[in-house]
GROMACS .gro file of N, CA and C in nm:
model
  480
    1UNK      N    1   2.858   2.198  -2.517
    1UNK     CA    2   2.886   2.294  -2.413
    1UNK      C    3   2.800   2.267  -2.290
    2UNK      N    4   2.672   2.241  -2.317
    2UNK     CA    5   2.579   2.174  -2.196
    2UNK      C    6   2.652   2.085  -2.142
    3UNK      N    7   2.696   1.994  -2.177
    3UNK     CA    8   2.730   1.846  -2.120
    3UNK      C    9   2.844   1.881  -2.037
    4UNK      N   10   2.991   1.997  -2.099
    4UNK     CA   11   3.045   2.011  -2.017
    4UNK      C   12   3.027   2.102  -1.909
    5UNK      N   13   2.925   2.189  -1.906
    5UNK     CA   14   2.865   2.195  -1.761
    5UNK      C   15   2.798   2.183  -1.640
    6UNK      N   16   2.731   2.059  -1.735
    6UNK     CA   17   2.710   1.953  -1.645
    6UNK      C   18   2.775   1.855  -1.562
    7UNK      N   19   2.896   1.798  -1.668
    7UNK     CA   20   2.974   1.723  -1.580
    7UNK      C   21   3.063   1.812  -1.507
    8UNK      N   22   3.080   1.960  -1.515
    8UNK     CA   23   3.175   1.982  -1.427
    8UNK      C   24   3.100   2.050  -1.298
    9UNK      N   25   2.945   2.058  -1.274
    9UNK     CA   26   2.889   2.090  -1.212
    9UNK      C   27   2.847   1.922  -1.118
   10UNK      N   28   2.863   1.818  -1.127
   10UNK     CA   29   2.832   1.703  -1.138
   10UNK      C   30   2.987   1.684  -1.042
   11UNK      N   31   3.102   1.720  -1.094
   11UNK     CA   32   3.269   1.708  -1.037
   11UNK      C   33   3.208   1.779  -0.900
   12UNK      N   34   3.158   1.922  -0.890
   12UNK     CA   35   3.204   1.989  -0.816
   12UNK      C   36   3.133   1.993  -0.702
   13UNK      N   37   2.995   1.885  -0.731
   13UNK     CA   38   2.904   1.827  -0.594
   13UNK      C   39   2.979   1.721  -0.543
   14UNK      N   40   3.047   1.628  -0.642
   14UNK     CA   41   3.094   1.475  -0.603
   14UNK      C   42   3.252   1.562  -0.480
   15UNK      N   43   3.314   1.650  -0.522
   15UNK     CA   44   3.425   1.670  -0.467
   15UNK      C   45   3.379   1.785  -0.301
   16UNK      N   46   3.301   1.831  -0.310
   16UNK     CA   47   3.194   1.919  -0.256
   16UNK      C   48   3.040   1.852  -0.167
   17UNK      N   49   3.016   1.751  -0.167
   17UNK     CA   50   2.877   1.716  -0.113
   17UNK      C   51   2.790   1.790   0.009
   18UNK      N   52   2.663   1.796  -0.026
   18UNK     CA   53   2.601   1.862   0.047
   18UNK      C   54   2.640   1.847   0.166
   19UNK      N   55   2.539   1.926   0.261
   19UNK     CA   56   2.610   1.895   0.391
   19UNK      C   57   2.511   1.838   0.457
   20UNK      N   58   2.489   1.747   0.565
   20UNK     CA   59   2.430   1.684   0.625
   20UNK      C   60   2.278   1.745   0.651
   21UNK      N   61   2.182   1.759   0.618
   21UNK     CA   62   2.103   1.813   0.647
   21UNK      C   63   2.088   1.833   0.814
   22UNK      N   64   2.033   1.944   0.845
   22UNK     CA   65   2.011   2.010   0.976
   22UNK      C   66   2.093   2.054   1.050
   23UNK      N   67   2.244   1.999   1.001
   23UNK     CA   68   2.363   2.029   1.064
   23UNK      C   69   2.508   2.089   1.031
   24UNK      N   70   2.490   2.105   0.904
   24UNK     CA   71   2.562   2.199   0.901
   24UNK      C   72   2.526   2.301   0.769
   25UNK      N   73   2.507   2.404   0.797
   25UNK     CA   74   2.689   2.482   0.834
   25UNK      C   75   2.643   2.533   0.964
   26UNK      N   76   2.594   2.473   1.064
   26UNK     CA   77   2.556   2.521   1.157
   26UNK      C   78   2.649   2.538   1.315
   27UNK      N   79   2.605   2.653   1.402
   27UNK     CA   80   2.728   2.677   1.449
   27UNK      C   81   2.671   2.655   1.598
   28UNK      N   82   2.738   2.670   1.716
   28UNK     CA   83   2.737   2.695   1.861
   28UNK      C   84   2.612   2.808   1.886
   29UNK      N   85   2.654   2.962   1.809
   29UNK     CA   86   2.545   3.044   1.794
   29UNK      C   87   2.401   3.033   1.784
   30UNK      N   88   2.357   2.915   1.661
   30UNK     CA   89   2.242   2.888   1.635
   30UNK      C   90   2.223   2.816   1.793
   31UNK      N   91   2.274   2.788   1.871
   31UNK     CA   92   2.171   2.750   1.978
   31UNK      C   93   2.171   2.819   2.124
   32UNK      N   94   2.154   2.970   2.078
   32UNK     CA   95   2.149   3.113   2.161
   32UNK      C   96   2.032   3.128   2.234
   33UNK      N   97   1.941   3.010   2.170
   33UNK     CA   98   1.766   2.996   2.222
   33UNK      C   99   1.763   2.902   2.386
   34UNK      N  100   1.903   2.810   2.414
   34UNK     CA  101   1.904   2.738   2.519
   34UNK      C  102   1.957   2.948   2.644
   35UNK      N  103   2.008   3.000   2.627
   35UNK     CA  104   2.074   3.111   2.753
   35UNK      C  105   1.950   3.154   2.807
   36UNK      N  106   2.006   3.102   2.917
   36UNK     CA  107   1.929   3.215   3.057
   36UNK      C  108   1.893   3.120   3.174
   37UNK      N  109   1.855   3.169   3.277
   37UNK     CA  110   1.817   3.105   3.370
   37UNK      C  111   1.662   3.022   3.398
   38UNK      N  112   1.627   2.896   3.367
   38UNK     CA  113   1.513   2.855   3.323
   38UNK      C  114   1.509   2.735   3.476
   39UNK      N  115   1.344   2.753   3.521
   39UNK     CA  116   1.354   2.694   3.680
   39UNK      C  117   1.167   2.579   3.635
   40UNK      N  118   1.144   2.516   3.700
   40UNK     CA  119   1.064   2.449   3.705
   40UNK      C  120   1.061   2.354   3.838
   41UNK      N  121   0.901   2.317   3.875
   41UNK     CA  122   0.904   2.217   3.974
   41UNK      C  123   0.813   2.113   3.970
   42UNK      N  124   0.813   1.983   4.057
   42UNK     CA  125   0.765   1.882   4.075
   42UNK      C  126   0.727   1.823   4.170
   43UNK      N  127   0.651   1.865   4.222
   43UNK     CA  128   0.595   1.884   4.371
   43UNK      C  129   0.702   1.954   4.441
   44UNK      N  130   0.752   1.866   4.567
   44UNK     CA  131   0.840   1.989   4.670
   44UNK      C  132   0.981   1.971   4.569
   45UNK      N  133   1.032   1.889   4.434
   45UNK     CA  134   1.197   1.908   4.338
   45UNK      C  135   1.158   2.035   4.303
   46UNK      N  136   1.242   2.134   4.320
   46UNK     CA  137   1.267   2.232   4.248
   46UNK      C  138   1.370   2.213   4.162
   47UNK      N  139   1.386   2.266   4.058
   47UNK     CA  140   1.485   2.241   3.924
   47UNK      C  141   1.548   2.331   3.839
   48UNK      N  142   1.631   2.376   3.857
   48UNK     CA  143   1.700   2.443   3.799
   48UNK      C  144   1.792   2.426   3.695
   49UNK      N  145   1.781   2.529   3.562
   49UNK     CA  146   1.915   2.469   3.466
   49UNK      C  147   1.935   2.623   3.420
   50UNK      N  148   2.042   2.659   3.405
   50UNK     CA  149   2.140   2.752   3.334
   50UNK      C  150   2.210   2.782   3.247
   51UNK      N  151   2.211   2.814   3.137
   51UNK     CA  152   2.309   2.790   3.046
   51UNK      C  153   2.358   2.946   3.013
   52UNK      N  154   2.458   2.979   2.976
   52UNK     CA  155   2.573   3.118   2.969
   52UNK      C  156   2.513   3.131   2.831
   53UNK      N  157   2.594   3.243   2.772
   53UNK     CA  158   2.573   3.281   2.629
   53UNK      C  159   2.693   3.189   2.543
   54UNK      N  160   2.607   3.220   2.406
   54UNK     CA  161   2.711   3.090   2.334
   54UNK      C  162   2.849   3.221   2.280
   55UNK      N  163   2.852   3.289   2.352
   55UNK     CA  164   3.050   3.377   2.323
   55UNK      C  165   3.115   3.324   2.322
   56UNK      N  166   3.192   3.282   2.246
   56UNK     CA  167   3.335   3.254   2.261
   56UNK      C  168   3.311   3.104   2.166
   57UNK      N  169   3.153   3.075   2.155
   57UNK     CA  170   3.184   2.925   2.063
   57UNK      C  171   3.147   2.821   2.129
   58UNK      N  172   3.103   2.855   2.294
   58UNK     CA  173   3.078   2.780   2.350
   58UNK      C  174   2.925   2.766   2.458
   59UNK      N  175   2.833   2.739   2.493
   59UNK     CA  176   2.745   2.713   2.555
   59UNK      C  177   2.791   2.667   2.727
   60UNK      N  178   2.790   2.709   2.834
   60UNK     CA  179   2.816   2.595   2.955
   60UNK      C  180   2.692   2.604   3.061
   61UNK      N  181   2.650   2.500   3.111
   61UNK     CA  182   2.537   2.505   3.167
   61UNK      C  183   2.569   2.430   3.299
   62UNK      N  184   2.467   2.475   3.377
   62UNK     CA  185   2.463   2.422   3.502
   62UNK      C  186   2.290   2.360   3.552
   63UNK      N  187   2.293   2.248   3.603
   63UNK     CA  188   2.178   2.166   3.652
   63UNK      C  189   2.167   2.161   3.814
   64UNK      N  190   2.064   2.194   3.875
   64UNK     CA  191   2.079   2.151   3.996
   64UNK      C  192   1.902   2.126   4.047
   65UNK      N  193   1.875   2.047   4.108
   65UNK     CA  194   1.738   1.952   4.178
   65UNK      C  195   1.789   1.968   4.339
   66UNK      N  196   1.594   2.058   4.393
   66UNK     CA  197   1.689   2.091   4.503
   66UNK      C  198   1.536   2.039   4.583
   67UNK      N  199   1.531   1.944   4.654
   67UNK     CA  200   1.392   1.870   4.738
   67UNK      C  201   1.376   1.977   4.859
   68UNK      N  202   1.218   2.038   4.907
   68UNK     CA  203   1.213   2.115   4.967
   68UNK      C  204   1.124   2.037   5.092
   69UNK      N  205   1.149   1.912   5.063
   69UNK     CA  206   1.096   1.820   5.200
   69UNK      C  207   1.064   1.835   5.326
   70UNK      N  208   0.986   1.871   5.463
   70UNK     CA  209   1.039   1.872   5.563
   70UNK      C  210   1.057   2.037   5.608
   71UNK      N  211   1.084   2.125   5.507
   71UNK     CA  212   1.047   2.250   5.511
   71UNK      C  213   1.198   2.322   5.495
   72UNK      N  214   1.336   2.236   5.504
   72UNK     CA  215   1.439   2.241   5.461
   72UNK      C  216   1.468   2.195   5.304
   73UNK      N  217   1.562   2.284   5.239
   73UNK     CA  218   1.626   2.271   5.089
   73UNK      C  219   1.728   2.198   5.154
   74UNK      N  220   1.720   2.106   5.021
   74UNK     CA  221   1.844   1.987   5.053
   74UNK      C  222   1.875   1.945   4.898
   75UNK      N  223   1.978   1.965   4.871
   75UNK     CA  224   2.051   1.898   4.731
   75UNK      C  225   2.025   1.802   4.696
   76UNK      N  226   1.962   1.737   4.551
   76UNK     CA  227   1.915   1.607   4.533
   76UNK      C  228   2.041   1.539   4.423
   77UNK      N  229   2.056   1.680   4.334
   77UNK     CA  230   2.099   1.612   4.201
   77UNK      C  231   2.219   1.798   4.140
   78UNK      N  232   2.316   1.734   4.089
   78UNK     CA  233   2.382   1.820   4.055
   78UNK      C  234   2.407   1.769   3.874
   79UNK      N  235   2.440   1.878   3.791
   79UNK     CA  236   2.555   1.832   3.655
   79UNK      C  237   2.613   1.945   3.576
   80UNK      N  238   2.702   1.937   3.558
   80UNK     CA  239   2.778   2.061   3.488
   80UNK      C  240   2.787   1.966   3.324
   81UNK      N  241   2.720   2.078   3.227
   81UNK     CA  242   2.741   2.047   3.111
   81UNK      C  243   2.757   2.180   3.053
   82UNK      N  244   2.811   2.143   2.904
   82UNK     CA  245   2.824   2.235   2.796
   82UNK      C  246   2.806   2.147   2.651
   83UNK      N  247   2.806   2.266   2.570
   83UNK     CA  248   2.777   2.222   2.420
   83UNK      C  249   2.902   2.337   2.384
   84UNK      N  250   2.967   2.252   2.270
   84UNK     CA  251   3.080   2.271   2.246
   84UNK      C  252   3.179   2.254   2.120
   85UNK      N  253   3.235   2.308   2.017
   85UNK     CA  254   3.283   2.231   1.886
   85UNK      C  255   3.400   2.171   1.920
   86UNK      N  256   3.436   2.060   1.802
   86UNK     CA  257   3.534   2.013   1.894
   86UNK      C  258   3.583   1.949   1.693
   87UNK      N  259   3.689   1.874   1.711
   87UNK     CA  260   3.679   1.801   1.527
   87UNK      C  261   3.591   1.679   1.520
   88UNK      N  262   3.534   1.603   1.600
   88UNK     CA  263   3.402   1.563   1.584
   88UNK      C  264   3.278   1.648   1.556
   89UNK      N  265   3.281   1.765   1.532
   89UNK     CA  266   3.201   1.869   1.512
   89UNK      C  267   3.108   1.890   1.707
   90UNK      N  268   2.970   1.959   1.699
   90UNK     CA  269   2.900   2.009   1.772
   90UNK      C  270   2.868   1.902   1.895
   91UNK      N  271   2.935   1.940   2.009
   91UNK     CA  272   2.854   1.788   2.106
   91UNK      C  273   2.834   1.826   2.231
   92UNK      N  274   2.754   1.836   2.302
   92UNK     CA  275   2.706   1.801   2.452
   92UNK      C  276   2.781   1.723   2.539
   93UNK      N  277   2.843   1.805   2.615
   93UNK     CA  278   2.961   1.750   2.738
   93UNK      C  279   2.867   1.731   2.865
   94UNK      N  280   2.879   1.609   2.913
   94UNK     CA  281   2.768   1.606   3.025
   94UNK      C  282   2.862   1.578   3.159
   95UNK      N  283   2.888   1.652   3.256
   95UNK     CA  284   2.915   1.587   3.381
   95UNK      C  285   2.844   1.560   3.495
   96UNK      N  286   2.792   1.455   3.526
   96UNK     CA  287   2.662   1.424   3.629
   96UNK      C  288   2.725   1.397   3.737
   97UNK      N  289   2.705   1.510   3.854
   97UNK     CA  290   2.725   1.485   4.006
   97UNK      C  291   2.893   1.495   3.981
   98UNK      N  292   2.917   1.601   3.866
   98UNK     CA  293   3.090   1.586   3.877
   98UNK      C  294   3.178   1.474   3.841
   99UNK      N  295   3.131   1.417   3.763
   99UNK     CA  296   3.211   1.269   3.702
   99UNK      C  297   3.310   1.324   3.601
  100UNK      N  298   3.361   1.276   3.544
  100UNK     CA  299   3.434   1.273   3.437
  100UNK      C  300   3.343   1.305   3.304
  101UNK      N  301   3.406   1.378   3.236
  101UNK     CA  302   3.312   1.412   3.091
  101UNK      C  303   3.284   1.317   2.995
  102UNK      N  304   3.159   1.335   2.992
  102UNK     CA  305   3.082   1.244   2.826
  102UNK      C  306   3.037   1.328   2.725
  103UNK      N  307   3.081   1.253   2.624
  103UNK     CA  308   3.036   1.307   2.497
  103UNK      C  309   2.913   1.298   2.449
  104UNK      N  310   2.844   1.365   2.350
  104UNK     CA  311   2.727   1.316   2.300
  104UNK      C  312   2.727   1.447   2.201
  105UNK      N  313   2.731   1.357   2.046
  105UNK     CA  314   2.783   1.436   1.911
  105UNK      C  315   2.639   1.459   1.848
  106UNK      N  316   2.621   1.578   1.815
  106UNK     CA  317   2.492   1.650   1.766
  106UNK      C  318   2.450   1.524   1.645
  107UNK      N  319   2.365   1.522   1.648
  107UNK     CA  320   2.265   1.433   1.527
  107UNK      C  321   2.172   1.481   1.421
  108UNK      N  322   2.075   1.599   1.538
  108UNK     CA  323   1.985   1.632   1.477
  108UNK      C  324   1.980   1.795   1.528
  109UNK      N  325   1.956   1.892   1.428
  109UNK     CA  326   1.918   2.052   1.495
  109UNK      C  327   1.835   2.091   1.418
  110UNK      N  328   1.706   2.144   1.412
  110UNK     CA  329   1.669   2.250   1.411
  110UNK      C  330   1.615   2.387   1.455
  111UNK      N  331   1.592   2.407   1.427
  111UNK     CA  332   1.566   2.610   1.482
  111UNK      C  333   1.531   2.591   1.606
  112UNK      N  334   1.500   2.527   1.677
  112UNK     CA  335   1.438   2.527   1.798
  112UNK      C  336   1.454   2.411   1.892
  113UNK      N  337   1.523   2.276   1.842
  113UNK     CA  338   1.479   2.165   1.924
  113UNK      C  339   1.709   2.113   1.841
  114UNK      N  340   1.759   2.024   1.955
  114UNK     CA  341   1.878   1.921   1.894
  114UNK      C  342   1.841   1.789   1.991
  115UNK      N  343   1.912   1.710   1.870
  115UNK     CA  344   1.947   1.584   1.955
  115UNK      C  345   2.092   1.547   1.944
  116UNK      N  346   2.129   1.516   2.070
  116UNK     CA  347   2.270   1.455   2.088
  116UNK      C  348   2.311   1.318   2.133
  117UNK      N  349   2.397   1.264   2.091
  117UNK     CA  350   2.370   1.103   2.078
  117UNK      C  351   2.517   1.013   2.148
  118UNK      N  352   2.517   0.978   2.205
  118UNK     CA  353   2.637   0.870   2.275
  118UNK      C  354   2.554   0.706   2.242
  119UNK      N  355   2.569   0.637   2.140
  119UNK     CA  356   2.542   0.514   2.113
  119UNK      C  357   2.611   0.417   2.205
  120UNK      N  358   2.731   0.455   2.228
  120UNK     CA  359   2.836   0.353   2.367
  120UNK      C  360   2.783   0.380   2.532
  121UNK      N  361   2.758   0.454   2.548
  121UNK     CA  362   2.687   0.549   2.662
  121UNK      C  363   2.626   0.428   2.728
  122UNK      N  364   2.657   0.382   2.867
  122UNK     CA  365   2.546   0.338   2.961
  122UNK      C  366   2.419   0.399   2.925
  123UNK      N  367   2.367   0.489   3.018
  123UNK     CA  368   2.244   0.562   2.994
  123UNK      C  369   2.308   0.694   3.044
  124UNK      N  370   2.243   0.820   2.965
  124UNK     CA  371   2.118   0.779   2.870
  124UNK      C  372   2.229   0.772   2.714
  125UNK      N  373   2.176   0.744   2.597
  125UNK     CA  374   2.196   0.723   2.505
  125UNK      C  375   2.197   0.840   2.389
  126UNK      N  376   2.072   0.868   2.447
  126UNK     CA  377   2.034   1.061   2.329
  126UNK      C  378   1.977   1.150   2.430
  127UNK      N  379   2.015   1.239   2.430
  127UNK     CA  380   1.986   1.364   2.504
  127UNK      C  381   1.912   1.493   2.422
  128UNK      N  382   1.784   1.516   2.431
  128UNK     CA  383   1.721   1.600   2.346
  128UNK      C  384   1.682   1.705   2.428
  129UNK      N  385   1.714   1.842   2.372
  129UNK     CA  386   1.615   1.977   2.428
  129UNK      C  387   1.561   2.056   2.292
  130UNK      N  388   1.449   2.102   2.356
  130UNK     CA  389   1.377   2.158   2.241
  130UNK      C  390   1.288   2.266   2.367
  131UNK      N  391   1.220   2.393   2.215
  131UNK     CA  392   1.227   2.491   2.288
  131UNK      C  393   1.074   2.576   2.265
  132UNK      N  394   0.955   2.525   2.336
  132UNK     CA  395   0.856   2.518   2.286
  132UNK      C  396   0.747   2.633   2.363
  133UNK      N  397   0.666   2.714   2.321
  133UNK     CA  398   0.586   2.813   2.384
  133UNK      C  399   0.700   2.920   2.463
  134UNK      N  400   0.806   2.871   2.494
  134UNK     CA  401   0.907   3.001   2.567
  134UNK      C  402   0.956   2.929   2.695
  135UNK      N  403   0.913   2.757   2.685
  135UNK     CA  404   0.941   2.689   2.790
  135UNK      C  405   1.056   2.545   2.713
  136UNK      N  406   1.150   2.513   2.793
  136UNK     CA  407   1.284   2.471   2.737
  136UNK      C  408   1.224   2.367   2.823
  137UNK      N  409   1.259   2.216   2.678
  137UNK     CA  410   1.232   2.133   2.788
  137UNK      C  411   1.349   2.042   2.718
  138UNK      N  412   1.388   1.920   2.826
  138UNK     CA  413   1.505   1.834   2.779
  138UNK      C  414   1.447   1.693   2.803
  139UNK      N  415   1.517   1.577   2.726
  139UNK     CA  416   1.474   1.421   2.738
  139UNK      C  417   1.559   1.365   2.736
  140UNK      N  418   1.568   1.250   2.824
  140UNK     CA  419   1.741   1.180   2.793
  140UNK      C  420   1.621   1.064   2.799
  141UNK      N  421   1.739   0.917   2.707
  141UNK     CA  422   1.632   0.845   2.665
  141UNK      C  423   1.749   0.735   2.638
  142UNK      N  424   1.671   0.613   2.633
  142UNK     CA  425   1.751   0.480   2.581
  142UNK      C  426   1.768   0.369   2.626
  143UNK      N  427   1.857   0.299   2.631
  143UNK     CA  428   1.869   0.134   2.744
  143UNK      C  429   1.888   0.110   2.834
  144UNK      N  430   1.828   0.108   2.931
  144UNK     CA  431   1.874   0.082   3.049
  144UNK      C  432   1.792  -0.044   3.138
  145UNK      N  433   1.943  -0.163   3.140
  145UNK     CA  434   1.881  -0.282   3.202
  145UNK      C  435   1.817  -0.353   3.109
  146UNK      N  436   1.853  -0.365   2.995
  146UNK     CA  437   1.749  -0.382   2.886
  146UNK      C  438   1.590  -0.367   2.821
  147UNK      N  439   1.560  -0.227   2.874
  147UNK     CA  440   1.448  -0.230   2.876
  147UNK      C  441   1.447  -0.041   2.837
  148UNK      N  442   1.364   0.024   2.728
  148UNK     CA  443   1.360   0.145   2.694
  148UNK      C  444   1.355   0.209   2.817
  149UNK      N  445   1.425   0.352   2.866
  149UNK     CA  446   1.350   0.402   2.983
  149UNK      C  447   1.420   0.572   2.915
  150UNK      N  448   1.320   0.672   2.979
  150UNK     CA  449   1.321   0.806   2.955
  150UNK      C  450   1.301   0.888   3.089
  151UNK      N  451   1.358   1.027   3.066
  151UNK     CA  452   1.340   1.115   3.199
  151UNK      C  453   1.322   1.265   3.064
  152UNK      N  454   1.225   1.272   3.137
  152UNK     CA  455   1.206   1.465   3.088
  152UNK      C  456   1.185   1.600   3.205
  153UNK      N  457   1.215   1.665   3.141
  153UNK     CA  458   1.196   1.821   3.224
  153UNK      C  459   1.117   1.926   3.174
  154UNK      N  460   1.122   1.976   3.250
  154UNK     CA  461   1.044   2.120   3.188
  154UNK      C  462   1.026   2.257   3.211
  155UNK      N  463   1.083   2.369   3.169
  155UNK     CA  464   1.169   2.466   3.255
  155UNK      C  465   1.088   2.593   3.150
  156UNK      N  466   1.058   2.671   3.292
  156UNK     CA  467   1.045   2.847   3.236
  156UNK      C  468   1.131   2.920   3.322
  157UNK      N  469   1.141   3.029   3.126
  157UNK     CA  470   1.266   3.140   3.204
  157UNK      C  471   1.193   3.163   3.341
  158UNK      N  472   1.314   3.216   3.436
  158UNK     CA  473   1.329   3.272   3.582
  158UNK      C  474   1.258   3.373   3.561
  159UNK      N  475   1.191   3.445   3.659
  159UNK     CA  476   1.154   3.590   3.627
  159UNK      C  477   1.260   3.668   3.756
  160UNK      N  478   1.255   3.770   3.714
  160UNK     CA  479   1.357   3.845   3.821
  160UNK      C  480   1.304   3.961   3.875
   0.00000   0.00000   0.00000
């Protein structure tokens, strides 16, 4: 009687397998820690990123770098992204300066930090945010020109 509940406990992992660690059964929701309006600067770059609430299943965010040079604001850098399910499961839609959409399919999540990954991708390659002291920071990272290269940020909520 042991043996056959073993092997049918044994059937019902092989037909059933765990699930990927860190990623699933995980949803759009679990990453409710990216919403709100989060600003940071770098000498005269001011930096802004946005992201909506994850309702509806979906995350959409907005990026904008605004140089305060000269004593005039002037637009440096724009990108409209979202995080999003899709049947590739969980991925990071990036549009930089309004291009056409890229993918980049979740890899890694936990409670506080994901990584998202485009291996075909010019640059960047993995796109990471993580969410540390109450300050959201992001890394895009990978080949470029043949040679490793990285960009990071670093953002506190807005106060209002």
């Amino acid at each position: 009687m042991t043996y056959l509940v073993l092997v049918m406990a044994a059937l019902s992992w092989v037909q059933n397998p765990a699930p990927t660690p860190g990623l699933s059964p995980r949803t759009i929701a679990d990453l409710a820690w990216f919403e709100g309006h989060w600003v940071g600067s770098d000498g005269p770059l001011q930096m802004e990123e946005i992201w909506t609430s994850a309702a509806g299943g979906v995350l959409v965010g907005l990026h904008k770098d605004v140089t305060t040079r000269g004593g005039t604001a002037q637009k440096v850098w724009f990108e409209f992204q979202r995080i999003e399910g899709g049947a590739d499961g969980i991925a990071y839609v990036a549009q930089p300066g309004g291009q056409p959409p890229t993918r980049f399919a979740l890899i890694e999540q936990a409670a506080r930090r994901v990584v998202f990954a485009n291996p075909a991708h010019d640059f960047p390659q993995r796109i990471l945010y993580w969410l540390d002291r109450g300050k959201l920071h992001a890394r895009i990272e990978g080949s470029m020109n043949g040679r490793e290269a990285f960009e990071e940020w670093v953002w506190e909520k807005a106060r209002r």
